[in-house]
PDB file of C-alpha atoms in Angstrom:
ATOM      1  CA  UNK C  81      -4.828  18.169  -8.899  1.00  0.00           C
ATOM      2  CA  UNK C  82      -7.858  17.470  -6.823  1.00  0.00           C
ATOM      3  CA  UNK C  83      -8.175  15.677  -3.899  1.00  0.00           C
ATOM      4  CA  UNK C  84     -10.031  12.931  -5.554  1.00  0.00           C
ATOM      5  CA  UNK C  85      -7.009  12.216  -7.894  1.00  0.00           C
ATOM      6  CA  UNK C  86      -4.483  12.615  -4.927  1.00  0.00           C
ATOM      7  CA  UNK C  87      -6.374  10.257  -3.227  1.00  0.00           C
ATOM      8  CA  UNK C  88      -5.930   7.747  -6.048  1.00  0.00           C
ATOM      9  CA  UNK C  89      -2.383   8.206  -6.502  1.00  0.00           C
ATOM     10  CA  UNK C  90      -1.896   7.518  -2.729  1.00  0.00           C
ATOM     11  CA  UNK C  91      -3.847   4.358  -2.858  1.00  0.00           C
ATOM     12  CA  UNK C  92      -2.464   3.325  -5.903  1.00  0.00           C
ATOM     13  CA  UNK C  93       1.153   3.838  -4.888  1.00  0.00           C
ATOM     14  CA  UNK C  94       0.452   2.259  -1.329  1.00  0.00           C
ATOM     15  CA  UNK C  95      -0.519  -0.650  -3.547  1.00  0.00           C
ATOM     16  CA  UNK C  96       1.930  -1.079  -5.267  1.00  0.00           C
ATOM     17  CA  UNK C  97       5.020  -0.728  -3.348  1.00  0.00           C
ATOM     18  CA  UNK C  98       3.558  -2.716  -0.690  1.00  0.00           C
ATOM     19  CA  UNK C  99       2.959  -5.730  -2.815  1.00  0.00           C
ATOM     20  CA  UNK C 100       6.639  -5.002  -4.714  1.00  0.00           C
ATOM     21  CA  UNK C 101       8.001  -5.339  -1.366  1.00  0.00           C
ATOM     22  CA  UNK C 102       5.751  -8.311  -0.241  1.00  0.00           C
ATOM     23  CA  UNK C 103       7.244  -9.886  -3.549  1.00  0.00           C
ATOM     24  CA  UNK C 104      10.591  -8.612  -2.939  1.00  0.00           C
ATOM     25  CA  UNK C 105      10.910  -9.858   0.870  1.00  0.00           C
ATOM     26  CA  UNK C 106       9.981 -13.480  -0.522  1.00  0.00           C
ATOM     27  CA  UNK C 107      13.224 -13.194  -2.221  1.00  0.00           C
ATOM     28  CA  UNK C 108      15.378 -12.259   0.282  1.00  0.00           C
ATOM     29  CA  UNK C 109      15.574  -8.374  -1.213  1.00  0.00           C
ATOM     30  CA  UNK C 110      14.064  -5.199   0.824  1.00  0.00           C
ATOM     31  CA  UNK C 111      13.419  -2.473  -0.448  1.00  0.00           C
ATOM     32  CA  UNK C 112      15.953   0.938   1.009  1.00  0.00           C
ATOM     33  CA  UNK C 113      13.110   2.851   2.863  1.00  0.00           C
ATOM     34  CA  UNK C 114      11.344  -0.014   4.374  1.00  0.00           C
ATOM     35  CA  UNK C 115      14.795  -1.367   5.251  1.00  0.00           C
ATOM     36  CA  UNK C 116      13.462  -0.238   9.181  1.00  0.00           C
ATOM     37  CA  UNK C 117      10.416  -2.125   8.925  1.00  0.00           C
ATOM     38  CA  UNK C 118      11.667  -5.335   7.697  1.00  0.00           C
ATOM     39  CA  UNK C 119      14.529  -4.840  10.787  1.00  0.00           C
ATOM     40  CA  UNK C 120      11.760  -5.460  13.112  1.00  0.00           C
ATOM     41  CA  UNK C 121      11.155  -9.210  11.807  1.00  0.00           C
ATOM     42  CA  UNK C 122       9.275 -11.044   9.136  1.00  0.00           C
ATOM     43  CA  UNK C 123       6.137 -11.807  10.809  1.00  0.00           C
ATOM     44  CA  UNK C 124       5.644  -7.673  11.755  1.00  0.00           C
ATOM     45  CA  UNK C 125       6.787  -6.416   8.679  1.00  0.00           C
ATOM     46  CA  UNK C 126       4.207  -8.716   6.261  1.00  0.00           C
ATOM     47  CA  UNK C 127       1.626  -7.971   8.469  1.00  0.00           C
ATOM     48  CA  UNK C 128       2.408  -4.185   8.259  1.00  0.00           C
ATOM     49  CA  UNK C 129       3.102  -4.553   4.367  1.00  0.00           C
ATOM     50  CA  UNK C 130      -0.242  -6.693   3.711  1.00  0.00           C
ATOM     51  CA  UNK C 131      -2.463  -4.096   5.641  1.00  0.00           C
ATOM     52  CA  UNK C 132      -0.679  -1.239   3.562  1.00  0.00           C
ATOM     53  CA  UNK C 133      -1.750  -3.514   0.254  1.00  0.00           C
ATOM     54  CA  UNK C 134      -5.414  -3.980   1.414  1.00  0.00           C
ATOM     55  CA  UNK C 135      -5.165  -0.506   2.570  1.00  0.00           C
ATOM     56  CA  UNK C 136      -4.855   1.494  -0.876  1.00  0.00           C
ATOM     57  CA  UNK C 137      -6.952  -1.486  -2.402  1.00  0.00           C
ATOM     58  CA  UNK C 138     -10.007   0.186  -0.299  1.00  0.00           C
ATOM     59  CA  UNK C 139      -8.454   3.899  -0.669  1.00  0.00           C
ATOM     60  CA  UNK C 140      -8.752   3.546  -4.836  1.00  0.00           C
ATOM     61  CA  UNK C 141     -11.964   1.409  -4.069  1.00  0.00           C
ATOM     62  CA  UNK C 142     -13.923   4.478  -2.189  1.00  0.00           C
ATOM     63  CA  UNK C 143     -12.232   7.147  -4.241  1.00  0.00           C
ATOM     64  CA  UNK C 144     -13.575   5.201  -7.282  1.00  0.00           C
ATOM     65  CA  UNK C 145     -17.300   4.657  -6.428  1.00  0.00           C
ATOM     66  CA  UNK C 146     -20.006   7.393  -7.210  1.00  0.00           C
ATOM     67  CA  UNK C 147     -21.410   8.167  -3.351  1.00  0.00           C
ATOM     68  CA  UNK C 148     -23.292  11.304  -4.193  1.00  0.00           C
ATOM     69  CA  UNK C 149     -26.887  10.592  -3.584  1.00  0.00           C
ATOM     70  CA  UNK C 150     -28.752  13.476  -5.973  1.00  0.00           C
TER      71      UNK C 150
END
């Protein structure tokens, strides 16, 4: 696996258990390894979660965009 396609895992997996546990915190549900996270209050811990989401958004968005100037 290159780095290119690590890269895209990461981002992809950032997105999507951030906005699973955006989603899940909405309904009263956390999930186990944010559990410390959500201890430190609501505001904190969607802020945290929503920068995560917009986070791997970017990460896939770079990753996926042809840069090399030939």
């Amino acid at each position: 696996m290159d780095k290119r396609a690590a890269g895209l895992l990461l981002g992809f997996l950032l997105f999507v258990i951030s906005l699973l546990s955006i989603i899940l915190s909405l309904v009263g549900v956390s999930l186990t390894f944010l559990k410390p996270l959500d201890d430190l209050g609501f505001l904190f811990s969607t802020t945290v979660k929503g920068l995560m989401l917009f986070g791997g958004i970017i990460l896939v968005y770079i990753l996926q965009t042809n840069n090399k100037n030939y």
